Amino acid sequence: MKLPPFEYACPSTISEAVTLLASHDGDAKPLAGGQSLVPMMAFRVAAPALLVDLRKLPELRQIKIADDGVTLGAMVRWREILDDARLRTAHPLLVTAVEHVAHYQIRNRGTVGGSIAHADPAAEMPGIAVTCEAKIAVVGKAGARTIDAANFFKGPLVTALDSDEIITEIRLPAWPAKRRFGFREFARRRGDFAMAGVALFYDEDNGTAKNVHVGAIGVAERPLRLAAVEQALNGRTIDEAAMTEAEAAASASVDPADDIHASGAYRKALIGVMVERALRAAAA
Ligand SMILES: Cc1cc2nc3c(=O)[nH]c(=O)nc-3n(C[C@H](O)[C@H](O)[C@H](O)COP(=O)(O)OP(=O)(O)OC[C@H]3O[C@@H](n4cnc5c(N)ncnc54)[C@H](O)[C@@H]3O)c2cc1C
């Protein structure tokens, strides 16, 4: 289907981009990789009067690695994350999750900021942001602010962003070298959105798990932390009994709806299995 008519602008500064968005009173949208926005326009789910292309803003393209963590510019593409060898040690959970995003053509264009702003409940990057307690830096007409990932995702395709705001960076806290992690998702075909997926990590202290973080995608209207699973695992040795308990706690703590891909009951069982497999990978 052809796109509905729209105006196009390609500003060379962030403040120009913000001014353009603000001048259209909610009827303008940033354009990043176009891998979600353009199909939505083709299907008439979105029909913005103006697209503000962010591709000429080099400050949004940087990947910074420092003692306090990893900062991804909003226009960093999936391919750039996979190609950056530093990230395999600086944030292996991020890299493992991004390996599951879409197909290679989409990974060549799709961006971190686009995924966070799009807020698909089954997308990997919002799940990583919530699991890792990322901070999302945004700038708009009223100035810059930082939003905790836990407060950013409000529902399917709904976020805390105002219509004149642009995501500039996603900041992931530092990743200790010996941290254990696992990522598992189940999709009908490799590269499809997950029916259910889990990202988790923990640190070890004398053979027991501490600082357990468990996040889930595809089982609710937004990415979630599974507090009951974290509680069940903190202070425990990650053995068969702990994995079985975590699996049950994960299934019990979500209530997914039925949709065309799977029943809620199936997803509820699936998230338990994903937790068990991700934990097994982390412990191995
Ligand atoms: C066939 C197919 C399969 C896919 N499978 C997966 C998958 O398995 N997992 C997954 O996570 N994704 C998947 N995607 C989506 C893909 O990862 C997209 O790239 C991503 O969701 C959006 O990124 P984008 O850069 O293309 O954003 P765009 O499509 O350009 O924009 C998406 C939305 O974000 C807004 N936006 C973009 N950048 C900013 C910014 N900096 N600040 C504020 N708002 C902004 C836009 O206005 C728009 O509303 C798939 C897409 C397709 C077409």
Coordinates of N, CA and C in Angstrom, one line a residue, residues 129-130 133-136 145-155 158-161 222-223 225:
A129 N 16.0 -2.8 28.5 CA 16.0 -1.5 29.2 C 15.3 -1.6 30.6
V130 N 14.2 -2.3 30.6 CA 13.5 -2.5 31.9 C 14.3 -3.4 32.8
E133 N 17.4 -1.7 34.2 CA 17.2 -0.4 34.9 C 17.9 0.7 34.1
A134 N 17.6 0.7 32.8 CA 18.2 1.8 31.9 C 17.6 3.1 32.2
K135 N 18.3 4.2 31.9 CA 17.7 5.5 31.9 C 17.6 6.0 30.5
I136 N 16.5 6.6 30.2 CA 16.3 7.1 28.8 C 16.3 8.6 28.8
R145 N 15.3 15.8 29.9 CA 15.0 15.0 31.1 C 15.4 13.6 30.9
T146 N 15.5 12.9 32.0 CA 15.8 11.5 32.0 C 14.7 10.7 32.6
I147 N 14.3 9.6 31.9 CA 13.1 8.8 32.4 C 13.6 7.4 32.7
D148 N 13.3 6.9 33.9 CA 13.7 5.5 34.2 C 12.9 4.6 33.3
A149 N 13.5 3.5 32.7 CA 12.8 2.6 31.8 C 11.6 2.1 32.5
A150 N 11.6 1.9 33.8 CA 10.5 1.3 34.6 C 9.2 2.2 34.4
N151 N 9.5 3.5 34.2 CA 8.3 4.4 34.1 C 8.1 4.9 32.6
F152 N 8.8 4.3 31.7 CA 8.8 4.8 30.3 C 7.7 4.2 29.5
F153 N 7.5 2.9 29.7 CA 6.6 2.1 28.8 C 5.2 2.1 29.5
K154 N 4.2 2.6 28.8 CA 2.9 2.7 29.5 C 1.9 1.7 29.0
G155 N 2.1 1.2 27.8 CA 1.2 0.2 27.2 C 1.7 -0.1 25.8
V158 N 2.6 2.8 23.6 CA 2.4 4.1 24.3 C 3.5 4.2 25.3
T159 N 4.1 5.5 25.4 CA 5.2 5.7 26.2 C 5.0 7.1 27.0
A160 N 6.0 7.4 27.8 CA 6.0 8.6 28.6 C 6.5 9.8 27.8
L161 N 6.8 9.6 26.5 CA 7.3 10.7 25.7 C 6.2 11.7 25.3
R222 N 3.3 -4.3 28.3 CA 4.6 -3.7 28.3 C 5.6 -4.6 28.9
P223 N 6.9 -4.3 28.7 CA 7.9 -5.2 29.3 C 7.8 -5.1 30.8
R225 N 9.3 -6.5 34.9 CA 10.2 -7.2 35.8 C 9.4 -8.2 36.5

